[in-house]
């Protein structure tokens, strides 16, 4: 899947699930998402053996858009971490891409070296906490900028405050503390894609899903999230059908640039 198709899928979905649960099967979780109308998921490096899970996902569901998150783009930090965790090392950005990641996500900025290697080829979503971060990372080739940790940075109010100052050009993905209560405010702040983990599901329900390995219930819960986002985006942008719109159409109506000038 090329970079343009990956971005189109992320925009169509409007939601990125952070797979951070060791007790769930990654393939069955992806299948539940597909039932819910969501065709992407990021595997975070905060779980055990993330690249093994990514490879299993890509092998079983080759058309599913799979990302790798919580990548630390620092050889020194990876070296230090892996020295004390030799049985479950932290993957590098290169290893994630080589394993088949359709998109890569970091809690912090990506390095210049990674942009030289992967910009325009693999979707890059760096973590940003300031306007300076956002502008600098987009200028180097980021396709989206992850606002992280969104809740602690100020949530929807933060997005509303900074977005006009960056001329509503860069598509921001808030991640961290997103839930069904604040998703409407994020969409109202013109967020096209929301990131969230399993905490977006009420804890008793999520506990049941894990204990009973109930992937049908997971699909039902994810379907509610998808329907919520779809309905909110339809009201916010009545001229766009995200399920069929092209990147050019979305960009024209929303004013967002997805950094594909070399690919379109």
PDB file of C-alpha atoms in Angstrom:
ATOM      1  CA  UNK A   1       0.000   0.000   0.000  1.00  0.00           C
ATOM      2  CA  UNK A   2       1.475   3.347  -1.015  1.00  0.00           C
ATOM      3  CA  UNK A   3       1.607   6.507   1.080  1.00  0.00           C
ATOM      4  CA  UNK A   4      -1.344   8.113  -0.669  1.00  0.00           C
ATOM      5  CA  UNK A   5      -3.586   5.098  -0.015  1.00  0.00           C
ATOM      6  CA  UNK A   6      -2.512   5.010   3.623  1.00  0.00           C
ATOM      7  CA  UNK A   7      -3.361   8.670   4.184  1.00  0.00           C
ATOM      8  CA  UNK A   8      -6.681   8.223   2.394  1.00  0.00           C
ATOM      9  CA  UNK A   9      -7.543   5.300   4.704  1.00  0.00           C
ATOM     10  CA  UNK A  10      -6.652   7.246   7.847  1.00  0.00           C
ATOM     11  CA  UNK A  11      -8.824  10.153   6.736  1.00  0.00           C
ATOM     12  CA  UNK A  12     -11.665   7.841   5.769  1.00  0.00           C
ATOM     13  CA  UNK A  13     -11.540   6.163   9.197  1.00  0.00           C
ATOM     14  CA  UNK A  14     -11.211   9.357  11.228  1.00  0.00           C
ATOM     15  CA  UNK A  15      -9.857   7.298  14.113  1.00  0.00           C
ATOM     16  CA  UNK A  16      -6.582   5.576  14.958  1.00  0.00           C
ATOM     17  CA  UNK A  17      -6.740   2.887  17.623  1.00  0.00           C
ATOM     18  CA  UNK A  18      -3.610   2.515  19.711  1.00  0.00           C
ATOM     19  CA  UNK A  19      -3.165  -1.238  20.208  1.00  0.00           C
ATOM     20  CA  UNK A  20      -1.623  -1.278  23.688  1.00  0.00           C
ATOM     21  CA  UNK A  21      -3.168  -4.426  25.163  1.00  0.00           C
ATOM     22  CA  UNK A  22      -1.007  -7.533  25.540  1.00  0.00           C
ATOM     23  CA  UNK A  23      -4.000  -9.643  26.517  1.00  0.00           C
ATOM     24  CA  UNK A  24      -5.781  -9.213  23.170  1.00  0.00           C
ATOM     25  CA  UNK A  25      -4.986 -10.899  19.887  1.00  0.00           C
ATOM     26  CA  UNK A  26      -3.764  -8.322  17.390  1.00  0.00           C
ATOM     27  CA  UNK A  27      -5.295  -9.987  14.313  1.00  0.00           C
ATOM     28  CA  UNK A  28      -8.677 -10.564  15.940  1.00  0.00           C
ATOM     29  CA  UNK A  29      -8.656  -6.962  17.140  1.00  0.00           C
ATOM     30  CA  UNK A  30      -8.018  -5.753  13.586  1.00  0.00           C
ATOM     31  CA  UNK A  31     -10.839  -7.958  12.318  1.00  0.00           C
ATOM     32  CA  UNK A  32     -13.147  -6.395  14.915  1.00  0.00           C
ATOM     33  CA  UNK A  33     -12.127  -2.950  13.677  1.00  0.00           C
ATOM     34  CA  UNK A  34     -12.857  -3.935  10.098  1.00  0.00           C
ATOM     35  CA  UNK A  35     -16.359  -5.009  11.164  1.00  0.00           C
ATOM     36  CA  UNK A  36     -16.741  -1.570  12.749  1.00  0.00           C
ATOM     37  CA  UNK A  37     -15.706   0.163   9.514  1.00  0.00           C
ATOM     38  CA  UNK A  38     -12.191   1.072  10.668  1.00  0.00           C
ATOM     39  CA  UNK A  39      -9.367  -0.179   8.493  1.00  0.00           C
ATOM     40  CA  UNK A  40      -6.272   0.876  10.389  1.00  0.00           C
ATOM     41  CA  UNK A  41      -4.576   0.417  13.747  1.00  0.00           C
ATOM     42  CA  UNK A  42      -1.239   1.337  15.279  1.00  0.00           C
ATOM     43  CA  UNK A  43       0.738  -1.218  17.267  1.00  0.00           C
ATOM     44  CA  UNK A  44       2.517   0.596  20.061  1.00  0.00           C
ATOM     45  CA  UNK A  45       6.036  -0.331  21.113  1.00  0.00           C
ATOM     46  CA  UNK A  46       4.835  -0.172  24.711  1.00  0.00           C
ATOM     47  CA  UNK A  47       3.601  -3.753  24.394  1.00  0.00           C
ATOM     48  CA  UNK A  48       5.655  -6.928  24.167  1.00  0.00           C
ATOM     49  CA  UNK A  49       7.288  -7.774  20.843  1.00  0.00           C
ATOM     50  CA  UNK A  50       5.450  -5.184  18.748  1.00  0.00           C
ATOM     51  CA  UNK A  51       7.112  -6.013  15.450  1.00  0.00           C
ATOM     52  CA  UNK A  52       6.108  -9.672  15.778  1.00  0.00           C
ATOM     53  CA  UNK A  53       2.526  -8.496  16.136  1.00  0.00           C
ATOM     54  CA  UNK A  54       2.928  -6.157  13.160  1.00  0.00           C
ATOM     55  CA  UNK A  55       4.268  -8.964  10.972  1.00  0.00           C
ATOM     56  CA  UNK A  56       1.376 -11.244  12.005  1.00  0.00           C
ATOM     57  CA  UNK A  57      -1.054  -8.465  11.175  1.00  0.00           C
ATOM     58  CA  UNK A  58       0.458  -7.750   7.767  1.00  0.00           C
ATOM     59  CA  UNK A  59       0.545 -11.471   6.919  1.00  0.00           C
ATOM     60  CA  UNK A  60      -3.058 -12.187   7.927  1.00  0.00           C
ATOM     61  CA  UNK A  61      -4.622  -8.921   6.706  1.00  0.00           C
ATOM     62  CA  UNK A  62      -2.390  -7.474   3.944  1.00  0.00           C
ATOM     63  CA  UNK A  63      -4.928  -4.795   2.982  1.00  0.00           C
ATOM     64  CA  UNK A  64      -5.307  -3.539   6.547  1.00  0.00           C
ATOM     65  CA  UNK A  65      -3.354  -0.354   7.262  1.00  0.00           C
ATOM     66  CA  UNK A  66      -0.963  -1.110  10.120  1.00  0.00           C
ATOM     67  CA  UNK A  67       1.220   1.409  11.904  1.00  0.00           C
ATOM     68  CA  UNK A  68       3.880   1.261  14.577  1.00  0.00           C
ATOM     69  CA  UNK A  69       3.805   3.788  17.408  1.00  0.00           C
ATOM     70  CA  UNK A  70       5.841   4.899  20.427  1.00  0.00           C
ATOM     71  CA  UNK A  71       8.966   4.766  18.274  1.00  0.00           C
ATOM     72  CA  UNK A  72      11.920   6.557  19.823  1.00  0.00           C
ATOM     73  CA  UNK A  73      13.988   8.037  17.031  1.00  0.00           C
ATOM     74  CA  UNK A  74      17.212   8.149  19.018  1.00  0.00           C
ATOM     75  CA  UNK A  75      19.962   5.528  18.554  1.00  0.00           C
ATOM     76  CA  UNK A  76      21.417   6.418  21.948  1.00  0.00           C
ATOM     77  CA  UNK A  77      18.141   5.996  23.827  1.00  0.00           C
ATOM     78  CA  UNK A  78      17.330   2.748  22.011  1.00  0.00           C
ATOM     79  CA  UNK A  79      20.783   1.447  22.846  1.00  0.00           C
ATOM     80  CA  UNK A  80      20.385   2.247  26.537  1.00  0.00           C
ATOM     81  CA  UNK A  81      16.898   0.751  26.731  1.00  0.00           C
ATOM     82  CA  UNK A  82      17.824  -2.405  24.825  1.00  0.00           C
ATOM     83  CA  UNK A  83      20.825  -3.000  27.060  1.00  0.00           C
ATOM     84  CA  UNK A  84      18.481  -3.522  29.994  1.00  0.00           C
ATOM     85  CA  UNK A  85      15.712  -5.223  27.966  1.00  0.00           C
ATOM     86  CA  UNK A  86      17.590  -7.664  25.718  1.00  0.00           C
ATOM     87  CA  UNK A  87      14.665 -10.102  25.490  1.00  0.00           C
ATOM     88  CA  UNK A  88      12.219  -7.474  24.237  1.00  0.00           C
ATOM     89  CA  UNK A  89      14.185  -4.647  22.603  1.00  0.00           C
ATOM     90  CA  UNK A  90      12.745  -1.354  21.449  1.00  0.00           C
ATOM     91  CA  UNK A  91      12.556  -1.319  17.641  1.00  0.00           C
ATOM     92  CA  UNK A  92      14.156   1.445  15.644  1.00  0.00           C
ATOM     93  CA  UNK A  93      12.305   3.466  13.021  1.00  0.00           C
ATOM     94  CA  UNK A  94      14.176   1.563  10.298  1.00  0.00           C
ATOM     95  CA  UNK A  95      13.164  -1.791  11.762  1.00  0.00           C
ATOM     96  CA  UNK A  96       9.509  -0.754  11.951  1.00  0.00           C
ATOM     97  CA  UNK A  97       9.474   0.287   8.299  1.00  0.00           C
ATOM     98  CA  UNK A  98      11.367  -2.852   7.241  1.00  0.00           C
ATOM     99  CA  UNK A  99       8.788  -4.974   9.110  1.00  0.00           C
ATOM    100  CA  UNK A 100       6.022  -3.490   6.959  1.00  0.00           C
ATOM    101  CA  UNK A 101       4.627  -0.503   8.848  1.00  0.00           C
ATOM    102  CA  UNK A 102       2.327   1.566   6.632  1.00  0.00           C
ATOM    103  CA  UNK A 103       2.750   4.511   8.975  1.00  0.00           C
ATOM    104  CA  UNK A 104       5.101   5.358  11.815  1.00  0.00           C
ATOM    105  CA  UNK A 105       4.287   7.331  14.944  1.00  0.00           C
ATOM    106  CA  UNK A 106       6.502   8.770  17.666  1.00  0.00           C
ATOM    107  CA  UNK A 107       5.737  10.458  20.993  1.00  0.00           C
ATOM    108  CA  UNK A 108       8.371  13.003  19.977  1.00  0.00           C
ATOM    109  CA  UNK A 109       9.990  14.412  16.858  1.00  0.00           C
ATOM    110  CA  UNK A 110      11.496  12.346  14.067  1.00  0.00           C
ATOM    111  CA  UNK A 111      15.119  12.940  13.186  1.00  0.00           C
ATOM    112  CA  UNK A 112      16.370  14.595  10.010  1.00  0.00           C
ATOM    113  CA  UNK A 113      17.875  11.259   9.003  1.00  0.00           C
ATOM    114  CA  UNK A 114      14.497   9.514   9.199  1.00  0.00           C
ATOM    115  CA  UNK A 115      12.880  12.218   7.099  1.00  0.00           C
ATOM    116  CA  UNK A 116      15.586  11.797   4.466  1.00  0.00           C
ATOM    117  CA  UNK A 117      14.902   8.054   4.360  1.00  0.00           C
ATOM    118  CA  UNK A 118      11.144   7.872   4.653  1.00  0.00           C
ATOM    119  CA  UNK A 119       9.435  11.189   3.888  1.00  0.00           C
ATOM    120  CA  UNK A 120       7.218  10.768   0.838  1.00  0.00           C
ATOM    121  CA  UNK A 121       7.428   6.974   1.106  1.00  0.00           C
ATOM    122  CA  UNK A 122       5.989   6.083   4.516  1.00  0.00           C
ATOM    123  CA  UNK A 123       3.399   8.122   6.399  1.00  0.00           C
ATOM    124  CA  UNK A 124       5.158   9.921   9.250  1.00  0.00           C
ATOM    125  CA  UNK A 125       3.284  11.153  12.322  1.00  0.00           C
ATOM    126  CA  UNK A 126       5.613  12.761  14.884  1.00  0.00           C
ATOM    127  CA  UNK A 127       4.541  13.691  18.386  1.00  0.00           C
ATOM    128  CA  UNK A 128       4.466  17.439  18.938  1.00  0.00           C
ATOM    129  CA  UNK A 129       3.851  19.544  22.029  1.00  0.00           C
ATOM    130  CA  UNK A 130       4.387  23.043  20.690  1.00  0.00           C
ATOM    131  CA  UNK A 131       3.650  25.124  17.616  1.00  0.00           C
ATOM    132  CA  UNK A 132       7.391  25.178  16.936  1.00  0.00           C
ATOM    133  CA  UNK A 133       7.453  21.363  16.905  1.00  0.00           C
ATOM    134  CA  UNK A 134       4.468  21.189  14.576  1.00  0.00           C
ATOM    135  CA  UNK A 135       5.830  23.667  12.042  1.00  0.00           C
ATOM    136  CA  UNK A 136       9.349  22.207  12.098  1.00  0.00           C
ATOM    137  CA  UNK A 137       8.216  18.605  11.704  1.00  0.00           C
ATOM    138  CA  UNK A 138       5.751  19.416   8.947  1.00  0.00           C
ATOM    139  CA  UNK A 139       8.440  21.396   7.140  1.00  0.00           C
ATOM    140  CA  UNK A 140      10.681  18.323   7.164  1.00  0.00           C
ATOM    141  CA  UNK A 141       8.011  16.040   5.706  1.00  0.00           C
ATOM    142  CA  UNK A 142       5.508  14.980   8.376  1.00  0.00           C
ATOM    143  CA  UNK A 143       2.109  14.109   6.903  1.00  0.00           C
ATOM    144  CA  UNK A 144       0.217  14.683  10.155  1.00  0.00           C
ATOM    145  CA  UNK A 145       1.332  15.940  13.553  1.00  0.00           C
ATOM    146  CA  UNK A 146       0.287  14.056  16.669  1.00  0.00           C
ATOM    147  CA  UNK A 147      -0.602  16.416  19.503  1.00  0.00           C
ATOM    148  CA  UNK A 148       0.597  14.488  22.532  1.00  0.00           C
ATOM    149  CA  UNK A 149      -0.313  14.237  25.339  1.00  0.00           C
ATOM    150  CA  UNK A 150      -3.443  16.011  24.157  1.00  0.00           C
ATOM    151  CA  UNK A 151      -5.303  16.085  27.473  1.00  0.00           C
ATOM    152  CA  UNK A 152      -2.381  17.508  29.430  1.00  0.00           C
ATOM    153  CA  UNK A 153      -1.655  20.072  26.723  1.00  0.00           C
ATOM    154  CA  UNK A 154      -5.165  21.461  26.992  1.00  0.00           C
ATOM    155  CA  UNK A 155      -7.371  19.196  24.893  1.00  0.00           C
ATOM    156  CA  UNK A 156      -9.721  20.708  22.300  1.00  0.00           C
ATOM    157  CA  UNK A 157      -9.115  24.220  23.683  1.00  0.00           C
ATOM    158  CA  UNK A 158      -5.415  23.859  22.868  1.00  0.00           C
ATOM    159  CA  UNK A 159      -6.168  22.799  19.292  1.00  0.00           C
ATOM    160  CA  UNK A 160      -8.553  25.723  18.866  1.00  0.00           C
ATOM    161  CA  UNK A 161      -5.944  28.122  20.222  1.00  0.00           C
ATOM    162  CA  UNK A 162      -3.024  27.072  18.027  1.00  0.00           C
ATOM    163  CA  UNK A 163      -4.756  26.042  14.804  1.00  0.00           C
ATOM    164  CA  UNK A 164      -5.580  29.559  13.556  1.00  0.00           C
ATOM    165  CA  UNK A 165      -1.983  30.607  14.273  1.00  0.00           C
ATOM    166  CA  UNK A 166      -0.667  27.897  11.935  1.00  0.00           C
ATOM    167  CA  UNK A 167      -3.299  28.967   9.397  1.00  0.00           C
ATOM    168  CA  UNK A 168      -5.270  25.706   9.666  1.00  0.00           C
ATOM    169  CA  UNK A 169      -2.878  24.078   7.233  1.00  0.00           C
ATOM    170  CA  UNK A 170      -1.452  21.112   9.156  1.00  0.00           C
ATOM    171  CA  UNK A 171      -3.741  18.242  10.128  1.00  0.00           C
ATOM    172  CA  UNK A 172      -3.405  17.583  13.863  1.00  0.00           C
ATOM    173  CA  UNK A 173      -4.148  14.238  15.514  1.00  0.00           C
ATOM    174  CA  UNK A 174      -4.863  14.603  19.254  1.00  0.00           C
ATOM    175  CA  UNK A 175      -3.890  11.491  21.212  1.00  0.00           C
ATOM    176  CA  UNK A 176      -4.002  10.945  24.951  1.00  0.00           C
ATOM    177  CA  UNK A 177      -7.153  11.354  27.009  1.00  0.00           C
ATOM    178  CA  UNK A 178      -9.552  11.312  24.057  1.00  0.00           C
ATOM    179  CA  UNK A 179     -12.995   9.927  24.813  1.00  0.00           C
ATOM    180  CA  UNK A 180     -16.602  10.060  23.662  1.00  0.00           C
ATOM    181  CA  UNK A 181     -17.183  13.175  25.764  1.00  0.00           C
ATOM    182  CA  UNK A 182     -14.476  15.274  24.133  1.00  0.00           C
ATOM    183  CA  UNK A 183     -14.466  13.859  20.597  1.00  0.00           C
ATOM    184  CA  UNK A 184     -17.299  16.267  19.627  1.00  0.00           C
ATOM    185  CA  UNK A 185     -15.152  19.189  20.801  1.00  0.00           C
ATOM    186  CA  UNK A 186     -12.158  17.920  18.843  1.00  0.00           C
ATOM    187  CA  UNK A 187     -14.215  17.617  15.660  1.00  0.00           C
ATOM    188  CA  UNK A 188     -15.597  21.098  16.292  1.00  0.00           C
ATOM    189  CA  UNK A 189     -11.958  22.238  16.483  1.00  0.00           C
ATOM    190  CA  UNK A 190     -11.600  20.879  12.918  1.00  0.00           C
ATOM    191  CA  UNK A 191      -9.662  17.755  13.828  1.00  0.00           C
ATOM    192  CA  UNK A 192      -9.964  15.224  10.993  1.00  0.00           C
ATOM    193  CA  UNK A 193      -8.521  12.212  12.815  1.00  0.00           C
ATOM    194  CA  UNK A 194      -8.644  11.345  16.517  1.00  0.00           C
ATOM    195  CA  UNK A 195      -6.213   8.951  18.179  1.00  0.00           C
ATOM    196  CA  UNK A 196      -7.200   6.849  21.160  1.00  0.00           C
ATOM    197  CA  UNK A 197      -6.509   3.636  23.047  1.00  0.00           C
ATOM    198  CA  UNK A 198      -8.837   1.020  24.511  1.00  0.00           C
ATOM    199  CA  UNK A 199      -9.516   3.435  27.370  1.00  0.00           C
ATOM    200  CA  UNK A 200     -12.022   5.049  25.023  1.00  0.00           C
ATOM    201  CA  UNK A 201     -14.285   2.107  25.970  1.00  0.00           C
ATOM    202  CA  UNK A 202     -15.869   2.099  29.427  1.00  0.00           C
ATOM    203  CA  UNK A 203     -13.707   0.081  31.801  1.00  0.00           C
ATOM    204  CA  UNK A 204     -16.294  -2.580  32.824  1.00  0.00           C
ATOM    205  CA  UNK A 205     -17.015  -3.260  29.147  1.00  0.00           C
ATOM    206  CA  UNK A 206     -13.333  -3.383  28.272  1.00  0.00           C
ATOM    207  CA  UNK A 207     -12.673  -5.736  31.181  1.00  0.00           C
ATOM    208  CA  UNK A 208     -15.347  -8.045  29.818  1.00  0.00           C
ATOM    209  CA  UNK A 209     -13.862  -7.926  26.329  1.00  0.00           C
ATOM    210  CA  UNK A 210     -10.460  -8.941  27.688  1.00  0.00           C
ATOM    211  CA  UNK A 211     -11.673 -11.575  30.134  1.00  0.00           C
ATOM    212  CA  UNK A 212     -14.019 -13.244  27.650  1.00  0.00           C
ATOM    213  CA  UNK A 213     -11.967 -12.469  24.533  1.00  0.00           C
ATOM    214  CA  UNK A 214     -15.184 -11.061  23.117  1.00  0.00           C
ATOM    215  CA  UNK A 215     -14.168  -9.541  19.793  1.00  0.00           C
ATOM    216  CA  UNK A 216     -17.769  -9.156  18.673  1.00  0.00           C
ATOM    217  CA  UNK A 217     -18.369  -6.865  21.638  1.00  0.00           C
ATOM    218  CA  UNK A 218     -15.180  -5.009  20.737  1.00  0.00           C
ATOM    219  CA  UNK A 219     -16.478  -4.546  17.195  1.00  0.00           C
ATOM    220  CA  UNK A 220     -19.746  -3.163  18.557  1.00  0.00           C
ATOM    221  CA  UNK A 221     -17.912  -0.681  20.790  1.00  0.00           C
ATOM    222  CA  UNK A 222     -15.617   0.461  17.978  1.00  0.00           C
ATOM    223  CA  UNK A 223     -18.618   0.810  15.682  1.00  0.00           C
ATOM    224  CA  UNK A 224     -20.116   3.309  18.117  1.00  0.00           C
ATOM    225  CA  UNK A 225     -16.906   5.367  17.999  1.00  0.00           C
ATOM    226  CA  UNK A 226     -16.837   5.238  14.224  1.00  0.00           C
ATOM    227  CA  UNK A 227     -20.501   6.254  13.928  1.00  0.00           C
ATOM    228  CA  UNK A 228     -19.959   9.127  16.357  1.00  0.00           C
ATOM    229  CA  UNK A 229     -17.021  10.466  14.376  1.00  0.00           C
ATOM    230  CA  UNK A 230     -18.798   9.999  11.046  1.00  0.00           C
ATOM    231  CA  UNK A 231     -21.891  11.869  12.216  1.00  0.00           C
ATOM    232  CA  UNK A 232     -19.875  14.732  13.697  1.00  0.00           C
ATOM    233  CA  UNK A 233     -17.708  15.122  10.608  1.00  0.00           C
ATOM    234  CA  UNK A 234     -20.769  15.054   8.341  1.00  0.00           C
ATOM    235  CA  UNK A 235     -22.190  18.016  10.269  1.00  0.00           C
ATOM    236  CA  UNK A 236     -18.885  19.876  10.359  1.00  0.00           C
ATOM    237  CA  UNK A 237     -18.072  19.327   6.692  1.00  0.00           C
ATOM    238  CA  UNK A 238     -21.359  18.670   4.864  1.00  0.00           C
ATOM    239  CA  UNK A 239     -19.610  19.008   1.501  1.00  0.00           C
ATOM    240  CA  UNK A 240     -17.335  16.011   2.117  1.00  0.00           C
ATOM    241  CA  UNK A 241     -18.186  12.327   2.055  1.00  0.00           C
ATOM    242  CA  UNK A 242     -15.091  11.023   3.806  1.00  0.00           C
ATOM    243  CA  UNK A 243     -15.890   7.462   2.787  1.00  0.00           C
ATOM    244  CA  UNK A 244     -15.330   8.304  -0.896  1.00  0.00           C
ATOM    245  CA  UNK A 245     -13.567  11.674  -1.040  1.00  0.00           C
ATOM    246  CA  UNK A 246     -10.124  11.990  -2.599  1.00  0.00           C
ATOM    247  CA  UNK A 247      -7.216  13.647  -0.837  1.00  0.00           C
ATOM    248  CA  UNK A 248      -7.514  16.587  -3.197  1.00  0.00           C
ATOM    249  CA  UNK A 249     -11.196  17.008  -2.327  1.00  0.00           C
ATOM    250  CA  UNK A 250     -10.558  16.810   1.410  1.00  0.00           C
ATOM    251  CA  UNK A 251      -7.664  19.231   1.148  1.00  0.00           C
ATOM    252  CA  UNK A 252      -9.698  21.699  -0.900  1.00  0.00           C
ATOM    253  CA  UNK A 253     -12.626  21.785   1.523  1.00  0.00           C
ATOM    254  CA  UNK A 254     -10.693  21.641   4.815  1.00  0.00           C
ATOM    255  CA  UNK A 255      -7.632  23.642   3.800  1.00  0.00           C
ATOM    256  CA  UNK A 256      -5.338  20.902   5.124  1.00  0.00           C
ATOM    257  CA  UNK A 257      -2.146  19.911   3.357  1.00  0.00           C
ATOM    258  CA  UNK A 258      -0.948  16.331   3.737  1.00  0.00           C
ATOM    259  CA  UNK A 259       2.582  16.969   2.521  1.00  0.00           C
ATOM    260  CA  UNK A 260       2.322  14.958  -0.674  1.00  0.00           C
ATOM    261  CA  UNK A 261       3.517  17.552  -3.131  1.00  0.00           C
ATOM    262  CA  UNK A 262       5.921  15.025  -4.636  1.00  0.00           C
ATOM    263  CA  UNK A 263       3.301  12.299  -4.884  1.00  0.00           C
ATOM    264  CA  UNK A 264       0.092  13.922  -6.088  1.00  0.00           C
TER     265      UNK A 264
END
